[in-house]
Amino acid sequence: MAEYNQKFAVAPMIDWTDRHCRCFHRRLTERALLYTEMVVADAAIHGDRSRLLGFDESEHPVALQLGGSDPQKLAQAAEIGAEFGYDEINLNVGCPSDRVQSGTFGACLMKTPEIVGACVAAMKERVSVPVTVKCRIGVDEQDTQTALDALAEASWSAGADALWVHARKAWLQGLSPKENREIPPLDYDRVYRLKAAHPDRFIGINGGVATLEDAAAHLAHVDGVMMGRAAYQNPVVLAGVDALLAGSTPQKVDFEGLIDAMAAYAGRHIAAGGRLAHVTRHMIGLFHGYDGARRYRQILSREATRAGAGPEVLRAAFAAVDLSTQRDAA
Protein backbone atom coordinates (compact mmCIF):
# COMPACT_ATOMS: atom_id res chain seq x y z
CA MET A 1 0.00 0.00 0.00
CA ALA A 2 1.31 3.44 -0.93
CA GLU A 3 2.23 5.77 1.92
CA TYR A 4 -0.48 8.35 2.44
CA ASN A 5 -0.12 11.38 4.71
CA GLN A 6 -2.25 14.19 3.29
CA LYS A 7 -3.43 16.05 6.38
CA PHE A 8 -5.32 18.90 4.70
CA ALA A 9 -7.24 18.91 1.44
CA VAL A 10 -9.48 21.27 -0.49
CA ALA A 11 -12.60 19.28 -1.39
CA PRO A 12 -13.58 18.40 -4.94
CA MET A 13 -16.48 20.69 -5.93
CA ILE A 14 -18.29 20.48 -9.24
CA ASP A 15 -18.15 23.76 -11.22
CA TRP A 16 -15.72 25.22 -8.69
CA THR A 17 -12.41 23.38 -8.34
CA ASP A 18 -11.30 23.58 -11.96
CA ARG A 19 -7.67 24.09 -12.99
CA HIS A 20 -7.85 27.88 -12.59
CA CYS A 21 -9.26 27.59 -9.08
CA ARG A 22 -6.55 25.12 -8.15
CA CYS A 23 -3.77 27.34 -9.49
CA PHE A 24 -5.15 30.18 -7.39
CA HIS A 25 -5.42 28.04 -4.27
CA ARG A 26 -1.91 26.70 -4.76
CA ARG A 27 -0.54 30.23 -4.53
CA LEU A 28 -2.05 30.44 -1.04
CA THR A 29 -0.83 27.07 0.24
CA GLU A 30 2.03 24.83 -0.79
CA ARG A 31 1.04 21.81 1.26
CA ALA A 32 -2.73 21.34 0.88
CA LEU A 33 -3.87 18.52 -1.39
CA LEU A 34 -6.01 19.95 -4.19
CA TYR A 35 -8.78 17.97 -5.87
CA THR A 36 -10.28 18.24 -9.33
CA GLU A 37 -13.96 18.42 -9.96
CA MET A 38 -15.46 14.95 -10.38
CA VAL A 39 -14.73 13.60 -13.85
CA VAL A 40 -16.94 10.73 -15.04
CA ALA A 41 -14.89 7.73 -16.16
CA ASP A 42 -16.51 7.66 -19.60
CA ALA A 43 -15.59 11.30 -20.13
CA ALA A 44 -11.97 10.66 -19.16
CA ILE A 45 -11.82 7.77 -21.63
CA HIS A 46 -13.71 9.25 -24.57
CA GLY A 47 -13.75 13.02 -24.00
CA ASP A 48 -11.35 15.88 -24.58
CA ARG A 49 -8.65 14.76 -22.18
CA SER A 50 -6.60 17.92 -22.39
CA ARG A 51 -9.59 20.03 -21.40
CA LEU A 52 -10.91 17.64 -18.75
CA LEU A 53 -7.68 16.43 -17.21
CA GLY A 54 -4.98 18.95 -18.05
CA PHE A 55 -3.44 20.86 -15.17
CA ASP A 56 -0.55 23.17 -14.38
CA GLU A 57 2.56 21.64 -12.85
CA SER A 58 2.34 24.16 -10.01
CA GLU A 59 -0.79 22.40 -8.74
CA HIS A 60 1.01 19.42 -7.18
CA PRO A 61 0.01 17.69 -4.99
CA VAL A 62 -3.22 17.30 -6.96
CA ALA A 63 -5.75 14.47 -7.00
CA LEU A 64 -8.15 13.40 -9.74
CA GLN A 65 -11.63 12.47 -8.56
CA LEU A 66 -13.44 9.98 -10.78
CA GLY A 67 -17.10 9.05 -10.91
CA GLY A 68 -18.43 5.72 -12.10
CA SER A 69 -19.37 2.19 -11.11
CA ASP A 70 -17.82 0.03 -13.84
CA PRO A 71 -14.53 -1.37 -12.50
CA GLN A 72 -12.86 -1.71 -15.89
CA LYS A 73 -13.83 1.77 -17.06
CA LEU A 74 -12.64 3.27 -13.78
CA ALA A 75 -9.40 1.34 -14.06
CA GLN A 76 -8.84 2.71 -17.56
CA ALA A 77 -9.71 6.25 -16.45
CA ALA A 78 -7.41 5.93 -13.43
CA GLU A 79 -4.55 4.86 -15.68
CA ILE A 80 -5.17 7.85 -17.94
CA GLY A 81 -5.14 10.13 -14.90
CA ALA A 82 -1.91 8.63 -13.63
CA GLU A 83 -0.33 9.13 -17.05
CA PHE A 84 -1.33 12.80 -16.88
CA GLY A 85 0.65 13.01 -13.65
CA TYR A 86 -1.97 13.14 -10.91
CA ASP A 87 -0.65 12.33 -7.44
CA GLU A 88 -3.80 10.46 -6.37
CA ILE A 89 -6.93 8.95 -7.89
CA ASN A 90 -10.11 9.26 -5.82
CA LEU A 91 -13.41 7.44 -6.28
CA ASN A 92 -16.56 9.48 -5.65
CA VAL A 93 -18.97 7.62 -3.35
CA GLY A 94 -20.62 10.73 -1.97
CA CYS A 95 -22.22 12.93 -4.63
CA PRO A 96 -26.06 12.77 -4.43
CA SER A 97 -26.99 14.65 -7.63
CA ASP A 98 -29.61 13.38 -10.06
CA ARG A 99 -26.87 13.00 -12.63
CA VAL A 100 -24.94 10.45 -10.61
CA GLN A 101 -28.10 8.68 -9.47
CA SER A 102 -29.12 8.11 -13.07
CA GLY A 103 -25.70 6.59 -13.65
CA THR A 104 -25.87 4.54 -10.43
CA PHE A 105 -22.68 5.92 -8.96
CA GLY A 106 -21.67 8.60 -6.47
CA ALA A 107 -23.56 8.27 -3.18
CA CYS A 108 -25.67 5.44 -4.64
CA LEU A 109 -22.62 3.23 -4.20
CA MET A 110 -23.01 3.41 -0.41
CA LYS A 111 -25.70 0.76 -0.97
CA THR A 112 -23.33 -1.59 -2.84
CA PRO A 113 -20.00 -1.73 -1.03
CA GLU A 114 -19.06 -4.83 -3.00
CA ILE A 115 -19.08 -2.77 -6.20
CA VAL A 116 -16.91 -0.12 -4.54
CA GLY A 117 -14.47 -2.84 -3.59
CA ALA A 118 -14.37 -4.17 -7.14
CA CYS A 119 -13.78 -0.67 -8.50
CA VAL A 120 -10.98 0.08 -6.08
CA ALA A 121 -9.30 -3.28 -6.75
CA ALA A 122 -9.42 -2.72 -10.52
CA MET A 123 -7.98 0.78 -10.17
CA LYS A 124 -5.21 -0.42 -7.85
CA GLU A 125 -4.17 -2.99 -10.42
CA ARG A 126 -3.58 -0.30 -13.04
CA VAL A 127 -1.89 2.54 -11.14
CA SER A 128 0.93 2.96 -8.64
CA VAL A 129 -0.30 6.25 -7.15
CA PRO A 130 -2.64 6.15 -4.13
CA VAL A 131 -6.26 5.20 -4.80
CA THR A 132 -8.67 6.68 -2.28
CA VAL A 133 -12.41 6.80 -1.64
CA LYS A 134 -14.58 9.76 -0.63
CA CYS A 135 -17.94 8.72 0.83
CA ARG A 136 -20.82 9.68 3.11
CA ILE A 137 -21.68 8.02 6.42
CA GLY A 138 -24.75 6.50 4.75
CA VAL A 139 -27.71 7.23 2.52
CA ASP A 140 -31.45 7.39 3.05
CA GLU A 141 -32.60 5.02 5.81
CA GLN A 142 -29.30 3.19 6.20
CA ASP A 143 -27.95 2.61 9.69
CA THR A 144 -24.78 4.70 9.60
CA GLN A 145 -23.00 2.33 11.95
CA THR A 146 -23.28 -0.64 9.62
CA ALA A 147 -23.28 1.28 6.32
CA LEU A 148 -20.03 3.13 6.91
CA ASP A 149 -18.33 0.04 8.35
CA ALA A 150 -19.31 -1.99 5.29
CA LEU A 151 -18.12 0.65 2.84
CA ALA A 152 -14.85 1.13 4.71
CA GLU A 153 -14.10 -2.59 4.94
CA ALA A 154 -14.85 -3.13 1.25
CA SER A 155 -12.58 -0.23 0.31
CA TRP A 156 -9.70 -1.29 2.53
CA SER A 157 -9.95 -4.96 1.57
CA ALA A 158 -9.56 -3.91 -2.05
CA GLY A 159 -6.45 -1.89 -1.22
CA ALA A 160 -7.73 1.68 -0.82
CA ASP A 161 -5.01 3.92 0.60
CA ALA A 162 -7.33 6.37 2.36
CA LEU A 163 -10.97 7.00 3.16
CA TRP A 164 -12.29 10.56 3.21
CA VAL A 165 -15.69 10.73 4.92
CA HIS A 166 -18.24 13.52 4.55
CA ALA A 167 -19.82 13.24 7.99
CA ARG A 168 -23.42 13.48 6.79
CA LYS A 169 -25.93 11.13 5.30
CA ALA A 170 -27.06 11.79 1.74
CA TRP A 171 -30.77 11.66 0.98
CA LEU A 172 -31.12 10.46 -2.59
CA GLN A 173 -34.78 11.39 -2.78
CA GLY A 174 -36.30 14.64 -1.55
CA LEU A 175 -33.20 16.79 -1.16
CA SER A 176 -31.24 18.71 -3.78
CA PRO A 177 -27.43 18.46 -3.90
CA LYS A 178 -27.24 21.85 -2.15
CA GLU A 179 -29.66 20.72 0.55
CA ASN A 180 -27.66 17.51 0.97
CA ARG A 181 -24.66 19.66 1.90
CA GLU A 182 -26.61 21.50 4.58
CA ILE A 183 -29.73 19.74 5.90
CA PRO A 184 -28.63 16.26 7.00
CA PRO A 185 -27.02 16.73 10.42
CA LEU A 186 -23.28 16.39 10.79
CA ASP A 187 -22.14 13.39 12.81
CA TYR A 188 -18.43 13.85 13.39
CA ASP A 189 -18.47 11.33 16.23
CA ARG A 190 -19.36 8.58 13.76
CA VAL A 191 -16.18 9.28 11.81
CA TYR A 192 -14.15 9.54 15.01
CA ARG A 193 -15.44 6.11 16.08
CA LEU A 194 -14.40 4.62 12.76
CA LYS A 195 -10.89 5.99 13.24
CA ALA A 196 -10.71 4.75 16.83
CA ALA A 197 -11.64 1.26 15.62
CA HIS A 198 -9.04 1.38 12.83
CA PRO A 199 -5.99 3.25 14.13
CA ASP A 200 -3.77 1.97 11.31
CA ARG A 201 -6.01 3.22 8.50
CA PHE A 202 -5.93 6.73 7.06
CA ILE A 203 -9.30 8.39 7.67
CA GLY A 204 -10.01 12.00 6.77
CA ILE A 205 -13.08 14.03 7.62
CA ASN A 206 -15.16 16.48 5.54
CA GLY A 207 -18.30 18.53 6.09
CA GLY A 208 -18.90 21.87 7.76
CA VAL A 209 -15.22 22.70 8.30
CA ALA A 210 -15.29 26.49 8.34
CA THR A 211 -12.03 27.58 9.98
CA LEU A 212 -8.51 26.37 10.62
CA GLU A 213 -9.47 26.10 14.28
CA ASP A 214 -12.13 23.59 13.20
CA ALA A 215 -9.50 21.75 11.17
CA ALA A 216 -7.09 21.56 14.09
CA ALA A 217 -9.82 20.19 16.35
CA HIS A 218 -10.61 17.41 13.87
CA LEU A 219 -6.95 16.51 13.48
CA ALA A 220 -6.93 15.53 17.14
CA HIS A 221 -9.26 12.65 16.20
CA VAL A 222 -8.59 11.74 12.55
CA ASP A 223 -5.69 11.75 10.11
CA GLY A 224 -6.82 14.41 7.67
CA VAL A 225 -9.33 17.21 7.25
CA MET A 226 -10.99 18.43 4.06
CA MET A 227 -12.39 21.95 3.63
CA GLY A 228 -14.81 22.78 0.84
CA ARG A 229 -17.05 25.81 0.55
CA ALA A 230 -15.25 27.80 3.25
CA ALA A 231 -11.99 27.53 1.32
CA TYR A 232 -13.68 28.64 -1.87
CA GLN A 233 -15.76 31.48 -0.47
CA ASN A 234 -13.04 32.87 1.83
CA PRO A 235 -9.86 31.59 0.16
CA VAL A 236 -7.44 33.58 2.31
CA VAL A 237 -8.08 30.94 5.00
CA LEU A 238 -5.83 28.69 2.92
CA ALA A 239 -2.89 31.01 3.60
CA GLY A 240 -2.77 29.59 7.12
CA VAL A 241 -2.77 25.92 6.18
CA ASP A 242 0.99 25.49 5.83
CA ALA A 243 1.59 27.01 9.26
CA LEU A 244 -1.12 24.79 10.76
CA LEU A 245 0.53 21.68 9.39
CA ALA A 246 3.99 22.82 10.44
CA GLY A 247 2.88 23.93 13.90
CA SER A 248 4.20 27.44 13.27
CA THR A 249 2.81 30.98 13.25
CA PRO A 250 1.07 32.03 10.01
CA GLN A 251 2.90 34.61 7.95
CA LYS A 252 1.28 37.74 6.55
CA VAL A 253 -0.21 37.14 3.11
CA ASP A 254 1.78 38.69 0.28
CA PHE A 255 -1.23 39.99 -1.60
CA GLU A 256 0.87 42.03 -4.01
CA GLY A 257 2.84 38.96 -5.03
CA LEU A 258 -0.34 36.91 -5.25
CA ILE A 259 -2.04 39.38 -7.58
CA ASP A 260 1.11 39.63 -9.71
CA ALA A 261 1.23 35.85 -10.04
CA MET A 262 -2.45 35.54 -10.88
CA ALA A 263 -2.31 38.43 -13.37
CA ALA A 264 0.58 36.68 -15.12
CA TYR A 265 -1.32 33.38 -15.06
CA ALA A 266 -4.45 35.05 -16.44
CA GLY A 267 -2.39 36.67 -19.18
CA ARG A 268 -1.09 33.25 -20.28
CA HIS A 269 -4.59 31.83 -20.22
CA ILE A 270 -5.95 34.69 -22.34
CA ALA A 271 -3.07 34.34 -24.81
CA ALA A 272 -4.03 30.67 -25.18
CA GLY A 273 -7.61 31.63 -26.11
CA GLY A 274 -9.23 31.80 -22.69
CA ARG A 275 -11.05 34.61 -20.91
CA LEU A 276 -10.13 36.57 -17.82
CA ALA A 277 -13.33 35.59 -16.02
CA HIS A 278 -12.35 31.91 -16.20
CA VAL A 279 -9.63 32.80 -13.68
CA THR A 280 -11.05 35.69 -11.68
CA ARG A 281 -14.42 34.09 -10.90
CA HIS A 282 -12.58 31.98 -8.30
CA MET A 283 -11.00 35.05 -6.70
CA ILE A 284 -14.18 36.96 -5.78
CA GLY A 285 -13.99 36.15 -2.06
CA LEU A 286 -10.30 36.89 -1.58
CA PHE A 287 -10.60 40.14 0.39
CA HIS A 288 -13.38 39.26 2.80
CA GLY A 289 -13.02 41.54 5.81
CA TYR A 290 -11.19 44.42 4.10
CA ASP A 291 -12.42 47.89 3.21
CA GLY A 292 -12.81 48.02 -0.55
CA ALA A 293 -13.74 44.33 -0.83
CA ARG A 294 -17.17 45.19 -2.20
CA ARG A 295 -15.67 47.39 -4.91
CA TYR A 296 -13.13 44.65 -5.69
CA ARG A 297 -15.98 42.17 -6.19
CA GLN A 298 -17.93 44.61 -8.33
CA ILE A 299 -15.01 45.23 -10.68
CA LEU A 300 -14.31 41.54 -11.15
CA SER A 301 -17.98 40.65 -11.56
CA ARG A 302 -18.68 43.37 -14.13
CA GLU A 303 -15.44 44.09 -15.94
CA ALA A 304 -13.75 40.67 -16.05
CA THR A 305 -16.65 39.18 -18.01
CA ARG A 306 -16.41 41.68 -20.84
CA ALA A 307 -14.91 40.67 -24.16
CA GLY A 308 -11.24 41.58 -24.35
CA ALA A 309 -10.82 42.01 -20.58
CA GLY A 310 -7.20 41.53 -19.56
CA PRO A 311 -5.09 41.24 -16.40
CA GLU A 312 -5.29 45.00 -15.89
CA VAL A 313 -8.87 44.47 -14.65
CA LEU A 314 -7.59 42.26 -11.84
CA ARG A 315 -4.99 44.87 -10.93
CA ALA A 316 -7.64 47.62 -10.93
CA ALA A 317 -9.84 45.56 -8.64
CA PHE A 318 -6.93 44.95 -6.27
CA ALA A 319 -6.18 48.68 -6.18
CA ALA A 320 -9.63 49.26 -4.67
CA VAL A 321 -8.74 47.28 -1.53
CA ASP A 322 -7.30 48.93 1.57
CA LEU A 323 -4.95 46.29 2.98
CA SER A 324 -4.57 48.20 6.24
CA THR A 325 -8.17 47.50 7.25
CA GLN A 326 -8.22 43.76 7.77
CA ARG A 327 -10.87 42.75 10.30
CA ASP A 328 -12.05 39.14 9.94
CA ALA A 329 -10.33 37.93 6.79
CA ALA A 330 -8.91 34.80 8.35
Short mmCIF file of C-alpha atoms in Angstrom, two decimals, residues 93 107-114 135-151 168-172 190:
data_model
loop_
_atom_site.label_atom_id
_atom_site.label_comp_id
_atom_site.label_asym_id
_atom_site.label_seq_id
_atom_site.Cartn_x
_atom_site.Cartn_y
_atom_site.Cartn_z
CA VAL A 93 -18.97 7.62 -3.35
CA ALA A 107 -23.56 8.27 -3.18
CA CYS A 108 -25.67 5.44 -4.64
CA LEU A 109 -22.62 3.23 -4.20
CA MET A 110 -23.01 3.41 -0.41
CA LYS A 111 -25.70 0.76 -0.97
CA THR A 112 -23.33 -1.59 -2.84
CA PRO A 113 -20.00 -1.73 -1.03
CA GLU A 114 -19.06 -4.83 -3.00
CA CYS A 135 -17.94 8.72 0.83
CA ARG A 136 -20.82 9.68 3.11
CA ILE A 137 -21.68 8.02 6.42
CA GLY A 138 -24.75 6.50 4.75
CA VAL A 139 -27.71 7.23 2.52
CA ASP A 140 -31.45 7.39 3.05
CA GLU A 141 -32.60 5.02 5.81
CA GLN A 142 -29.30 3.19 6.20
CA ASP A 143 -27.95 2.61 9.69
CA THR A 144 -24.78 4.70 9.60
CA GLN A 145 -23.00 2.33 11.95
CA THR A 146 -23.28 -0.64 9.62
CA ALA A 147 -23.28 1.28 6.32
CA LEU A 148 -20.03 3.13 6.91
CA ASP A 149 -18.33 0.04 8.35
CA ALA A 150 -19.31 -1.99 5.29
CA LEU A 151 -18.12 0.65 2.84
CA ARG A 168 -23.42 13.48 6.79
CA LYS A 169 -25.93 11.13 5.30
CA ALA A 170 -27.06 11.79 1.74
CA TRP A 171 -30.77 11.66 0.98
CA LEU A 172 -31.12 10.46 -2.59
CA ARG A 190 -19.36 8.58 13.76
#
